[in-house]
XYZ file of C-alpha atoms in Angstrom:
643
model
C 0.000 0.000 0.000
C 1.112 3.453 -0.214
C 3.163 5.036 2.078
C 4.370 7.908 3.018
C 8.184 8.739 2.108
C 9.127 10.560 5.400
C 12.494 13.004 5.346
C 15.162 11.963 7.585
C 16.487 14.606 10.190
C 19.115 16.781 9.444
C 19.489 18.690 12.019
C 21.609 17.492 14.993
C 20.325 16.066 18.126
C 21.777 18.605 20.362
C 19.664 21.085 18.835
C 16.717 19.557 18.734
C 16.541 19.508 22.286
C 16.671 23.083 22.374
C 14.690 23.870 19.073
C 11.360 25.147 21.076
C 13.519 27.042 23.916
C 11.044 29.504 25.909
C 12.014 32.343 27.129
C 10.830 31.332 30.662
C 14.192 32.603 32.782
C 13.503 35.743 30.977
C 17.486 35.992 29.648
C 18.473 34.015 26.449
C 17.684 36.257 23.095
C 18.678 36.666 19.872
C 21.756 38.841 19.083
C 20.574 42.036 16.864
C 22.608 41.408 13.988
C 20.363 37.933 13.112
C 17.480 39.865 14.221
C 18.554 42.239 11.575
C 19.669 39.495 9.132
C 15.783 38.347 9.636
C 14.243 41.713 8.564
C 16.294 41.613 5.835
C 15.673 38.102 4.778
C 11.581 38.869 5.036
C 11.789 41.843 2.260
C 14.112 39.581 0.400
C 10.990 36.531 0.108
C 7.715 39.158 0.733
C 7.424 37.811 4.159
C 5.009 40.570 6.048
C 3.840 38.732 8.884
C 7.292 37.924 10.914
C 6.460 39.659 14.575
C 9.197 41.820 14.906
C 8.027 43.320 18.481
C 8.813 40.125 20.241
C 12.245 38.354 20.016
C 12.145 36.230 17.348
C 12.955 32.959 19.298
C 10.575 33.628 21.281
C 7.964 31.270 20.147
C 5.428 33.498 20.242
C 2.583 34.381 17.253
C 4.254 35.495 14.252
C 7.233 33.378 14.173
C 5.900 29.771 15.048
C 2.487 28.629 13.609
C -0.057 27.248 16.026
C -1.265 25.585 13.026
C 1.750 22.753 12.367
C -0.386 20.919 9.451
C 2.315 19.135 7.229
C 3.110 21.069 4.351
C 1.821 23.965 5.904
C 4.744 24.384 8.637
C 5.002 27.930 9.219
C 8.155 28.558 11.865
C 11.758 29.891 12.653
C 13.463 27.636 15.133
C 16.457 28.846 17.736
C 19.154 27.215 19.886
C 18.846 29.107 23.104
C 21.917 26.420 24.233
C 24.828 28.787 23.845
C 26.482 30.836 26.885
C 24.739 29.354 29.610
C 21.113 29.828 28.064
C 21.362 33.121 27.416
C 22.280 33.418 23.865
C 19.863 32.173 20.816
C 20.629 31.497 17.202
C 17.873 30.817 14.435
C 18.892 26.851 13.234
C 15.854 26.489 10.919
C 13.562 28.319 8.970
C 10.901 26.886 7.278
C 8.259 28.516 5.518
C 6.091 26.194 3.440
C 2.940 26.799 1.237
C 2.964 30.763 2.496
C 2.773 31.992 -1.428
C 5.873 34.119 -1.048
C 6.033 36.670 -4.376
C 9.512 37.579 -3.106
C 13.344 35.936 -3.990
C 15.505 33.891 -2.474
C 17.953 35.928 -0.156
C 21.451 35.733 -0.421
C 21.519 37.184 3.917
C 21.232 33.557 4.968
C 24.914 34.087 5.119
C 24.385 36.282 8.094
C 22.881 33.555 10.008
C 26.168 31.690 11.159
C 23.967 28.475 12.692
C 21.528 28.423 10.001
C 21.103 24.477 9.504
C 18.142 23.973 7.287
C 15.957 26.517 5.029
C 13.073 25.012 3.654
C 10.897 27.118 1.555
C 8.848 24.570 -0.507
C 5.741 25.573 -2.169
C 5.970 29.666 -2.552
C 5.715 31.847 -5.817
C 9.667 32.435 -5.482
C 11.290 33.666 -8.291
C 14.642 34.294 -9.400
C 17.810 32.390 -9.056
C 20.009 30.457 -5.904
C 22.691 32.475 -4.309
C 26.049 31.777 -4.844
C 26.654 33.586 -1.346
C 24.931 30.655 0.055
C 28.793 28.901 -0.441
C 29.411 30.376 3.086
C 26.416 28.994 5.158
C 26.782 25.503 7.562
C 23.353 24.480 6.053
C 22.242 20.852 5.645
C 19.194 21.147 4.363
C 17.922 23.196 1.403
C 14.812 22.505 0.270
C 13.334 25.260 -2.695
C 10.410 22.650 -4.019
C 7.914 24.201 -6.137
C 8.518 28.000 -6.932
C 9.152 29.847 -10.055
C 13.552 29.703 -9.803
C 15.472 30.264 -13.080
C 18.510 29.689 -13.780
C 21.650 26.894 -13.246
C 22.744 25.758 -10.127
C 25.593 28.167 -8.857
C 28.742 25.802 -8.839
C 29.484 27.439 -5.651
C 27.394 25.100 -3.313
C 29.700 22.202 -3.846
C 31.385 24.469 -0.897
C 28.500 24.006 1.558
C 30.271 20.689 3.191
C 27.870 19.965 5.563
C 25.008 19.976 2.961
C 22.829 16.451 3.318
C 19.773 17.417 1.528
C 19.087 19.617 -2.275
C 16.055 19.830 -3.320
C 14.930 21.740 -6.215
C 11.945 20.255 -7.905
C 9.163 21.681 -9.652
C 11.124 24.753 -10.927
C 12.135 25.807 -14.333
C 16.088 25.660 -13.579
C 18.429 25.070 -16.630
C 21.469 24.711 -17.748
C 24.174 21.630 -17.524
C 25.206 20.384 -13.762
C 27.880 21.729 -12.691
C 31.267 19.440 -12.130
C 32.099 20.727 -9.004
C 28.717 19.273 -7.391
C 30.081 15.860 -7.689
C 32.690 16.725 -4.675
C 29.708 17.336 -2.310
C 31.069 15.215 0.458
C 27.814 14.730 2.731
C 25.079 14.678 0.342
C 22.259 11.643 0.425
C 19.384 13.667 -0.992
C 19.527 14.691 -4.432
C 16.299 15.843 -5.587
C 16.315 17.908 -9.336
C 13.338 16.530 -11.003
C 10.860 18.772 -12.928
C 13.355 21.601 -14.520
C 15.033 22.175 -17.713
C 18.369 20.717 -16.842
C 20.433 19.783 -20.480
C 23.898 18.260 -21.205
C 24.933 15.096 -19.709
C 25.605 14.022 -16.081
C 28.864 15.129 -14.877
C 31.447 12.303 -14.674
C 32.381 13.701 -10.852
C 29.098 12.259 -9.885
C 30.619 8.851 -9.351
C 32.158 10.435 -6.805
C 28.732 11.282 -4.670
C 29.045 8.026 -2.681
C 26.761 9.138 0.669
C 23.818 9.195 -1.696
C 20.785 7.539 -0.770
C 18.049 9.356 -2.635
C 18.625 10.714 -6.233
C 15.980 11.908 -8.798
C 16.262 13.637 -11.900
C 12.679 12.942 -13.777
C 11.093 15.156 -16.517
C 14.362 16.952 -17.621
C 16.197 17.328 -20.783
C 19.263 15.742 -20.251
C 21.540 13.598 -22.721
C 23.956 10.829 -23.716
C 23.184 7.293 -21.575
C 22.365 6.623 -18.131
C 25.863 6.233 -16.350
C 27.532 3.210 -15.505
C 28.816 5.146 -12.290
C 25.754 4.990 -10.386
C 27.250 1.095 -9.122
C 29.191 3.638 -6.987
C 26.224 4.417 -4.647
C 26.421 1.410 -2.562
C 23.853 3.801 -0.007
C 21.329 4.309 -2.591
C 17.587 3.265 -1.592
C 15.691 5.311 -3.820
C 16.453 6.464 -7.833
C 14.005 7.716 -9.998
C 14.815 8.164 -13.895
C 11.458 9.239 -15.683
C 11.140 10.976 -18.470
C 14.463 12.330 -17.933
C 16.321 12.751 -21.862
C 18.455 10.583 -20.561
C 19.137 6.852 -22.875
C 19.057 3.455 -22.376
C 20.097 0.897 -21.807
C 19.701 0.264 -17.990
C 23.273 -0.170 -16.855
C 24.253 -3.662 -15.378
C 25.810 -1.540 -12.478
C 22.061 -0.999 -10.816
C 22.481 -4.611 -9.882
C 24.882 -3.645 -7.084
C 22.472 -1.292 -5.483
C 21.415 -4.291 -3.129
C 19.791 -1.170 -0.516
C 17.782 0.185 -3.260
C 13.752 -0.135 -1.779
C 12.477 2.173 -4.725
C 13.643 2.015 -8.108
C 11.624 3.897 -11.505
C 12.996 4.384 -14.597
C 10.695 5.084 -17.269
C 10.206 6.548 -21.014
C 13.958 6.168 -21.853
C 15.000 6.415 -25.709
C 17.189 4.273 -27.542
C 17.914 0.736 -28.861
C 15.710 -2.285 -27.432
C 17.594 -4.281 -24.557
C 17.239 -7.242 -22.537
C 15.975 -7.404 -18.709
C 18.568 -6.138 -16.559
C 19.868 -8.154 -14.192
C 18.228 -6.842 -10.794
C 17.799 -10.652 -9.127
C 20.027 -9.461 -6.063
C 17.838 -5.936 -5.555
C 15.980 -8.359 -2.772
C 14.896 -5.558 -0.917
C 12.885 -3.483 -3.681
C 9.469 -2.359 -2.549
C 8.776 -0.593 -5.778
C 10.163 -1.763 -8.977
C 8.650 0.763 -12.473
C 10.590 -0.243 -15.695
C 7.892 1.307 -17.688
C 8.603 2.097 -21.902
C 12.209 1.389 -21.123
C 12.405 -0.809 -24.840
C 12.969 -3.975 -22.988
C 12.509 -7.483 -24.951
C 12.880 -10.705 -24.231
C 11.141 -12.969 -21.561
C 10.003 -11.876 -18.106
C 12.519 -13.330 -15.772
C 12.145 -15.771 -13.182
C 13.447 -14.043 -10.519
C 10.615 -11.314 -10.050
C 9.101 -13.587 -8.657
C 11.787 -13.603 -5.605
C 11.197 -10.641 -4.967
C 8.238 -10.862 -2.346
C 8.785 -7.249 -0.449
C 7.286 -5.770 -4.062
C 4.346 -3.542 -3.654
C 4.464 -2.085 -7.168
C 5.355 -3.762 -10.088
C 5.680 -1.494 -13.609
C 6.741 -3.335 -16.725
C 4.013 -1.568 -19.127
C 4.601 -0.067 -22.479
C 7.559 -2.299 -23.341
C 8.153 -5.178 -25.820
C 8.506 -8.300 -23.243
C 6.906 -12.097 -24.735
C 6.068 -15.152 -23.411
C 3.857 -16.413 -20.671
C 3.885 -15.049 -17.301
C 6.119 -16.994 -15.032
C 4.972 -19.308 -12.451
C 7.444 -17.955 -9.822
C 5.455 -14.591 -10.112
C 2.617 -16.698 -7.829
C 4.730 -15.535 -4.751
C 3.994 -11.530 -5.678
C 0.015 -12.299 -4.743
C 0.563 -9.782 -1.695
C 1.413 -7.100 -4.395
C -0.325 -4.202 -4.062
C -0.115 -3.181 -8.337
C 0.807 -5.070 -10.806
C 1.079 -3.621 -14.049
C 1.771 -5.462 -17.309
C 0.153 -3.309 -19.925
C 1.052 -2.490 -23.374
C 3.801 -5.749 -24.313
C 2.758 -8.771 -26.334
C 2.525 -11.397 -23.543
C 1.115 -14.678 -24.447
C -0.227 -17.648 -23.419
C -2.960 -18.217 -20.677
C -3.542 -15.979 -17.887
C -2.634 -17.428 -14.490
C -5.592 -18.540 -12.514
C -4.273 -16.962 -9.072
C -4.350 -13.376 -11.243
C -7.776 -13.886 -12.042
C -9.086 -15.705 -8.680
C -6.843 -13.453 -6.010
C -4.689 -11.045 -7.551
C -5.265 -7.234 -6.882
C -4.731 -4.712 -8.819
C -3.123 -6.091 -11.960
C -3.854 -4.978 -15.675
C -3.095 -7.340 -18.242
C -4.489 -4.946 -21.322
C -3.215 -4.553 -24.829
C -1.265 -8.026 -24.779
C -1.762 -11.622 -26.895
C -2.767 -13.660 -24.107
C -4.909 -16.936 -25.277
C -8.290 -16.473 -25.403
C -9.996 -19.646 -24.056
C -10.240 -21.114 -20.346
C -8.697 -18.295 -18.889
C -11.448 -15.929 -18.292
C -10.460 -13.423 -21.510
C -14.249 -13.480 -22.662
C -14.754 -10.620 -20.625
C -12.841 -7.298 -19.902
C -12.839 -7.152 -16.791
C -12.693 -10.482 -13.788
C -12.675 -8.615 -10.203
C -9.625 -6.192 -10.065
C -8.029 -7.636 -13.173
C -7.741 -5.694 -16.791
C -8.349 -7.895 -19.513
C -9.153 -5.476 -22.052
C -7.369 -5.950 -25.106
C -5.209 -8.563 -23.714
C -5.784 -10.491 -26.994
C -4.958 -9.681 -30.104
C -7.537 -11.524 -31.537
C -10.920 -9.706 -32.834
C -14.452 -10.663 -34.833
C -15.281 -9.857 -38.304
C -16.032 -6.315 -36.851
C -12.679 -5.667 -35.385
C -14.523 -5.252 -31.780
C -11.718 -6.641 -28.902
C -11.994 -9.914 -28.044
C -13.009 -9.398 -24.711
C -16.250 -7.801 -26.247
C -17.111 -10.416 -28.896
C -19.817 -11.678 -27.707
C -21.724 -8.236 -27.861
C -23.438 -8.103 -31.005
C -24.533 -4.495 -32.515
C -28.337 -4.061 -32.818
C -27.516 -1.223 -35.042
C -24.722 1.406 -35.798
C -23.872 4.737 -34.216
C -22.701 7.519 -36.240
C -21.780 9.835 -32.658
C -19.876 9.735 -29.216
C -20.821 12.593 -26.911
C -19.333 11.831 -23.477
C -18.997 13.993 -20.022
C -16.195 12.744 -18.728
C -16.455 12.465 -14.952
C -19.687 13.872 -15.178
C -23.729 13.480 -15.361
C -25.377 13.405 -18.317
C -26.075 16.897 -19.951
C -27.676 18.591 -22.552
C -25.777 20.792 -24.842
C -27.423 23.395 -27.032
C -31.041 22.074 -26.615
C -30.155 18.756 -29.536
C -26.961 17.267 -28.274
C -27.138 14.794 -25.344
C -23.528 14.297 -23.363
C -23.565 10.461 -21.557
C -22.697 10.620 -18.047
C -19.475 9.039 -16.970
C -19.256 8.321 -13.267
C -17.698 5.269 -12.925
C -14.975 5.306 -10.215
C -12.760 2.881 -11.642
C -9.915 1.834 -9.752
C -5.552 0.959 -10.664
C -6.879 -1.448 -13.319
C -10.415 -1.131 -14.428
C -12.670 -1.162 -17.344
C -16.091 0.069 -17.756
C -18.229 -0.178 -20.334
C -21.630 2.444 -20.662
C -24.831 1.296 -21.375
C -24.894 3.158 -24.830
C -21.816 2.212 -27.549
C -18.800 3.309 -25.641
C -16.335 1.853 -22.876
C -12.974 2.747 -21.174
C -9.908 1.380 -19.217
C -7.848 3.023 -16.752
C -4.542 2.001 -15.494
C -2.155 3.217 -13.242
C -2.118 4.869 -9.214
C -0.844 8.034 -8.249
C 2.592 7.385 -6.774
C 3.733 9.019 -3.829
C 0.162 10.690 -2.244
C -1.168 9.676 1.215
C -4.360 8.763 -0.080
C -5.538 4.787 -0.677
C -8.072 5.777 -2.630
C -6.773 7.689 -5.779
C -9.103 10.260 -6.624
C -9.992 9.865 -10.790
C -13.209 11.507 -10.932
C -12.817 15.879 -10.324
C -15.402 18.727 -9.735
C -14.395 22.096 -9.875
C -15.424 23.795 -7.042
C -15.130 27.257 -8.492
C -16.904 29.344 -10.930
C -16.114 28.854 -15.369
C -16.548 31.286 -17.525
C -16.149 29.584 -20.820
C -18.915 28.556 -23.603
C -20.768 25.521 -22.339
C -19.042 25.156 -18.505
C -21.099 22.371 -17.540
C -18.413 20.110 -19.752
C -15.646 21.316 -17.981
C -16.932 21.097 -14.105
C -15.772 17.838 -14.149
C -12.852 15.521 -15.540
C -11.640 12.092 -15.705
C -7.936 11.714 -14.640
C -5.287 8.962 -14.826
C -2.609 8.358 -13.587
C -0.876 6.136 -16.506
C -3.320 5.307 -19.268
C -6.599 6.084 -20.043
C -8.393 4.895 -23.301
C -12.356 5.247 -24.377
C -13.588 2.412 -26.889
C -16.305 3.334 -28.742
C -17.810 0.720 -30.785
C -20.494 -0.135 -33.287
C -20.005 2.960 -35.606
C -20.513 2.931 -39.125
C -17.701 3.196 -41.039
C -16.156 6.059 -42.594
C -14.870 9.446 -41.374
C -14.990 11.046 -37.986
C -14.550 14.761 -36.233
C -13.220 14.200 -32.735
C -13.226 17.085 -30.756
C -11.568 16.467 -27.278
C -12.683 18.914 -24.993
C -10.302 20.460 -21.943
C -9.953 22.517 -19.275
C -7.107 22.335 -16.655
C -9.317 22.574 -13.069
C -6.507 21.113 -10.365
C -4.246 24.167 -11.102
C -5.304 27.871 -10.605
C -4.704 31.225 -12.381
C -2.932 33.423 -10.132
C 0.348 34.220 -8.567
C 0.080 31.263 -6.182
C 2.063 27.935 -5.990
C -0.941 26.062 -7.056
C -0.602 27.788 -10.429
C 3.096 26.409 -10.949
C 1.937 23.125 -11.931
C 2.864 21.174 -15.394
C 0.377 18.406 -16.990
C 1.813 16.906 -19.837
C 0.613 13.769 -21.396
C 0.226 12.255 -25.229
C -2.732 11.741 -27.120
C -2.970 8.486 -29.607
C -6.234 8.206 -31.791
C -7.066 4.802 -33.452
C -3.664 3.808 -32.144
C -1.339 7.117 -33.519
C 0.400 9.505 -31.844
C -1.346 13.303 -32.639
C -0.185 15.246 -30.097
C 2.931 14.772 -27.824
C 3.750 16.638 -25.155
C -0.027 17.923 -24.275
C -0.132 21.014 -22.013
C -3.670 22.452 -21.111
C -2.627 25.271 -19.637
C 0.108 26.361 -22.423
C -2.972 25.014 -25.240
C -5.710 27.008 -23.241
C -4.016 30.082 -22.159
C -4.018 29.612 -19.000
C -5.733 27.859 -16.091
C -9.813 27.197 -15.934
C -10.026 28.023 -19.615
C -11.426 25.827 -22.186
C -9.321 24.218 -25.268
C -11.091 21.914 -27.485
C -8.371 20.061 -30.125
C -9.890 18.712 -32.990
C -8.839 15.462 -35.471
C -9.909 13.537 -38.202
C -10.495 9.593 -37.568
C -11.188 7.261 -39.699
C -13.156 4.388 -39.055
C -12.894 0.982 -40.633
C -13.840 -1.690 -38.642
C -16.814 -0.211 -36.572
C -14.567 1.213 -33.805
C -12.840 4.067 -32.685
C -9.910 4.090 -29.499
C -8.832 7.537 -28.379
C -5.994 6.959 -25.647
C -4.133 9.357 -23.629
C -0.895 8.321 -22.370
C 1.408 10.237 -19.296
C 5.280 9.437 -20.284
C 6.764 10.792 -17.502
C 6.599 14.515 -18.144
C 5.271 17.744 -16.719
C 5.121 18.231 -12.227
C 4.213 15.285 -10.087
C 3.915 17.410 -6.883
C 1.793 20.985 -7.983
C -0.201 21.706 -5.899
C 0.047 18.108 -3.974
C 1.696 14.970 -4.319
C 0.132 12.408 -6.983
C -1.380 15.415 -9.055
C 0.003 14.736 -12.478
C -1.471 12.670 -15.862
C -4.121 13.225 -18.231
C -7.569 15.089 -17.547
C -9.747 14.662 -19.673
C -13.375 17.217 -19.764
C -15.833 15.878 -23.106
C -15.302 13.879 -25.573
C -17.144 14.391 -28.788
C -17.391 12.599 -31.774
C -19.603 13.079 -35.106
C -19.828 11.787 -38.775
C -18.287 13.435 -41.030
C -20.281 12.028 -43.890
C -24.099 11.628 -45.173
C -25.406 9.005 -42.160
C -28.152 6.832 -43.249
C -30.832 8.190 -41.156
C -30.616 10.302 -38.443
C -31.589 8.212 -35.861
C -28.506 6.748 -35.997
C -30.126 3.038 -37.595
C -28.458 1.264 -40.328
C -30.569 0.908 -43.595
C -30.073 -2.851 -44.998
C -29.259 -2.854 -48.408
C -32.453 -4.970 -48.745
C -34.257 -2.218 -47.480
C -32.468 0.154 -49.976
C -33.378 -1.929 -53.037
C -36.782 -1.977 -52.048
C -37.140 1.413 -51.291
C -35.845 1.972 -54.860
C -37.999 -0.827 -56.664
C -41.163 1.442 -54.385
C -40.438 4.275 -56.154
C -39.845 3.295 -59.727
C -43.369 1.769 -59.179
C -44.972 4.746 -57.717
C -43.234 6.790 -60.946
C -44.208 4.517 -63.474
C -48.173 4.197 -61.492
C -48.418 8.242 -61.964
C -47.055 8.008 -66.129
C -49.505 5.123 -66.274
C -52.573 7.138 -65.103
C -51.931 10.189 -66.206
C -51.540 8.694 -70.148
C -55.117 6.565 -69.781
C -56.096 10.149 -68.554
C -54.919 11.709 -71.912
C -56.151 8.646 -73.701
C -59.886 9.083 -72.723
C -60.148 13.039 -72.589
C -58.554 12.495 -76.357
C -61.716 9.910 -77.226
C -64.690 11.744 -75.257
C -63.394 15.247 -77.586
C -63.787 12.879 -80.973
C -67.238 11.473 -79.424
C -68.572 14.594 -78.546
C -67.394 15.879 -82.360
């Protein structure tokens, strides 16, 4: 299940026994030049509400937060330790969530005992101080603001430095050499910027790592070999990152690694690294990596796995047996190889959690007749179709007539649109690996769980809670989201050509100068199986936040059905304005012949009917000629009688 990922301490245990030091003798205070260093450090970030009539170790209002909520910690924290209890200094300062318009100030230099300044989630802007070089800090965490810039070679000085953190910025520029002689440093965190160039050969030398993530960037050249070096590592995430494959051999040494994810990488198709001694991995994502081959025996080993990710690559064969012994997985996910044979009977009798869709399993005894067998995906987990090209775990559903229009409200109710056109509700709350199918000619299957939130129960249904402007808001109140892959199936269309409008309007993030309008959604969108957009922003396609964008294609349809997927690879923020917000959204889908239908009741007109209707009217024609000539005829002979 999921679990929080909790920070380890940085600061010392001397001075967190004196980190909420009272001023009940009356004598210990700050000295006036960090009281000044504070003033000048609150203009420097736009912070107005710092108490300055009170000393500011105090611990009275204004400079610690009754209201402790995590993520919301609001405090500055003194050692009141020094001379005998009568002398403070501020050790921490953490300000998160507060919205801060301001920049980051260089004056932490003027706090000598300054161990930890964590100012995640703010509307910070600017770039990092070089002065910083001069500080004792350990931890630095800037996640989620608005910084620019490269990282200022200088903090490869700060020795005592255990923790980095800049995710969820817009950062640039290569890493600089010098960071790779950071002597303390376990937490590595640059995901979520615009970092280029390769990884500097002087990171083999970080060797106190233990936590090192560099997602959604545009780096270069391979993944390095070097990264056997970090005998400490438990954690490494590569998603999305520019970085290519193949997976070096060296991961195999990481035997402390609990949480590896590497996903989306580029390059030449490999075989299944060799990870049989990683006997401690929790979670294990390999997702669109271009791995081939057979899945290996030794997953199954690996009973401590919560998540397993192998979608999206090009693995065949049958499932192993050995993989029996992952049945207390939380997810499995298999989607998107071309996996064969039968599908094991403990998947479909006790298995949780596991999606088995777009493979070549067997279709037979196994249970593939339908889409769906408790918490198991089955939908198109065989390549196999009917003369109507409908999946096979649909064949046995046999169109009454055709369809010639989609109109969906995703994550809504039904509505009405413009008096004529009626939107189907959508309010299925799937699950990690579900499919749903509608009452009317339309279906879809989710896949994936948001990684890293504190909730069991990932949210994929949203409501806006706020007032939309836009033409027709009732479609964009609500959206569907996943967190992996989400695909509608519509089926039982009549052939030909298609408009497919795909409606959107980005309602997690906001439109003003707060964090919560920092974040990035990026995902792909494939229509009968092709890639026609990658890279999808809402907010960069929209203009902005709560605004409507409706993108519209041309699909053609040949076998009665129509597939519209939308795919996250790994880009955009995972953490804006929470953790786990991040994949597609989807608001409407809407989808109309774009040719003469056949009736517009949407009913298919045999071609028996058609000749008949045909042979009716040449009858009726030639009936009318008939008695309209023996009405010539015998006005003709009463005029010659009557002469």
């Amino acid at each position: 299940m999921k679990k929080l990922f909790l920070i380890a301490p940085f600061l010392l245990a001397s001075t967190l026994s004196f980190c909420f030091a009272t001023f009940a003798s009356g004598a210990a205070v700050l000295p006036k030049d960090e009281v000044e260093a504070l003033r000048d450090i609150a203009k420097s970030l736009g912070k107005t509400d710092w108490n300055f009539s009170v000393d500011p170790c105090s611990g009275e209002y204004g400079w610690v937060k009754l209201d402790q909520r995590k993520g919301f910690e609001n405090a500055v924290t003194c050692n009141c330790s020094f001379s005998n209890a009568t002398v403070c200094h501020v050790v921490s300062i953490v300000l998160k969530a507060q919205n801060l318009p301001g920049k980051l100030p260089p004056d932490l230099v003027r706090l000598p005992y300054l161990q930890q300044i964590d100012l995640t989630r703010n509307y910070l802007n600017g770039s990092i101080p070089p002065e910083w070089r001069s500080t004792q800090l350990v931890n630095i965490s800037l996640l989620g603001n608005r910084l620019t810039g490269s990282i200022p070679r200088e903090l490869a000085h700060i020795t005592t430095l255990k923790s980095f953190t800049v995710e969820f910025n817009q950062l640039s520029g290569n890493l600089p050499p010098e960071l790779g002689h950071m002597p303390s440093i376990e937490r590595f965190l640059l995901s979520s910027n615009y970092f280029t160039g390769e990884l500097p050969d002087s990171f083999a030398g970080l060797i106190t790592l233990k936590d090192f993530r560099i997602s959604d960037n545009q780096f270069s050249g391979k993944i390095p070999n070097y990264i056997q070096n970090w005998k400490k590592l438990g954690k490494l995430v590569i998603q999305a990152s520019g970085l290519k494959g193949p997976i070096p051999p060296g991961v195999a040494l990481l035997e402390k690694l609990s949480d590896l994810r590497i996903s989306d990488l580029n390059g030449s198709e490999e075989p299944f690294p060799p990870l049989n001694n990683l006997t401690q991995l929790k979670t294990l994502i390999l997702r669109s990596c271009n791995i081939t081959g057979r899945l290996p025996e030794f997953l199954g080993d690996m009973t401590t796995l919560k998540t397993l990710d192998l979608s999206f690559n090009k693995l065949r064969g049958e499932i192993p047996s050995s993989f029996a012994s992952l049945q207390k997985s939380d997810y499995i996910y298999l989607t998107g190889n071309l996996l064969t044979g039968q599908v094991p009977l403990w998947m479909l009798n006790k298995g949780d959690n596991i999606d088995l869709s777009y493979n070549n399993f067997t279709v037979g005894n196994s249970g593939l007749s339908v889409c769906q067998q408790r918490s198991v995906n089955l939908f198109a987990s065989s390549s196999i179709g009917n003369k109507s090209g409908m999946i096979s775990c649909l064949r046995s559903f046999r169109c009454s007539h055709y369809w010639y229009n989609v109109h969906i409200n995703c994550g809504g109710k039904a509505v009405t649109i413009n008096v004529t056109t009626a939107y189907d509700a959508d309010t299925d709350t799937s699950g990690p690996s579900n499919f749903f199918q509608s009452a009317q000619n339309w279906a879809f299957s989710s896949t994936g769980d948001f990684m890293d939130n504190d909730d069991q129960m990932d949210p994929l249904l949203l409501t806006n809670s706020s007032r939309l402007s836009m033409t027709n808001p009732e479609l964009y109140m609500t959206a569907r989201l996943s967190p992996l892959s989400l695909t509608y199936y519509a089926f039982c269309l009549g052939n030909g050509n298609y408009k497919v409008n795909l409606h959107f309007a980005e309602i997690m993030f906001t439109d003003d100068k707060t964090y919560s309008s920092l974040g990035r959604r990026i995902f792909d969108i494939y229509i009968q199986g092709e890639l026609v957009w990658k890279d999808f922003n809402i907010v960069k396609e929209a203009g902005g936040a709560g605004k409507a964008v409706i993108t519209n294609f041309t699909a053609v349809v040949t076998s009665n059905t129509l597939e519209i997927r939308f795919y996250w690879a790994g880009k955009g923020t995972t953490g804006i304005p929470d953790r786990g917000v991040y994949g597609p959204l989807i608001s409407a889908i809407s989808v109309d012949h774009d040719f003469m239908s056949p009736s517009e009741n949407g009913t298919v007109i045999s071609l028996g009917a058609k000749v008949g209707i045909v042979a009716a009217g040449a009858f009726v024609i030639f009936l009318v000629l008939g008695i309209l000539w023996w009405k010539c005829c015998l006005g003709q002979k009463n005029k010659m009688e009557q002469g």
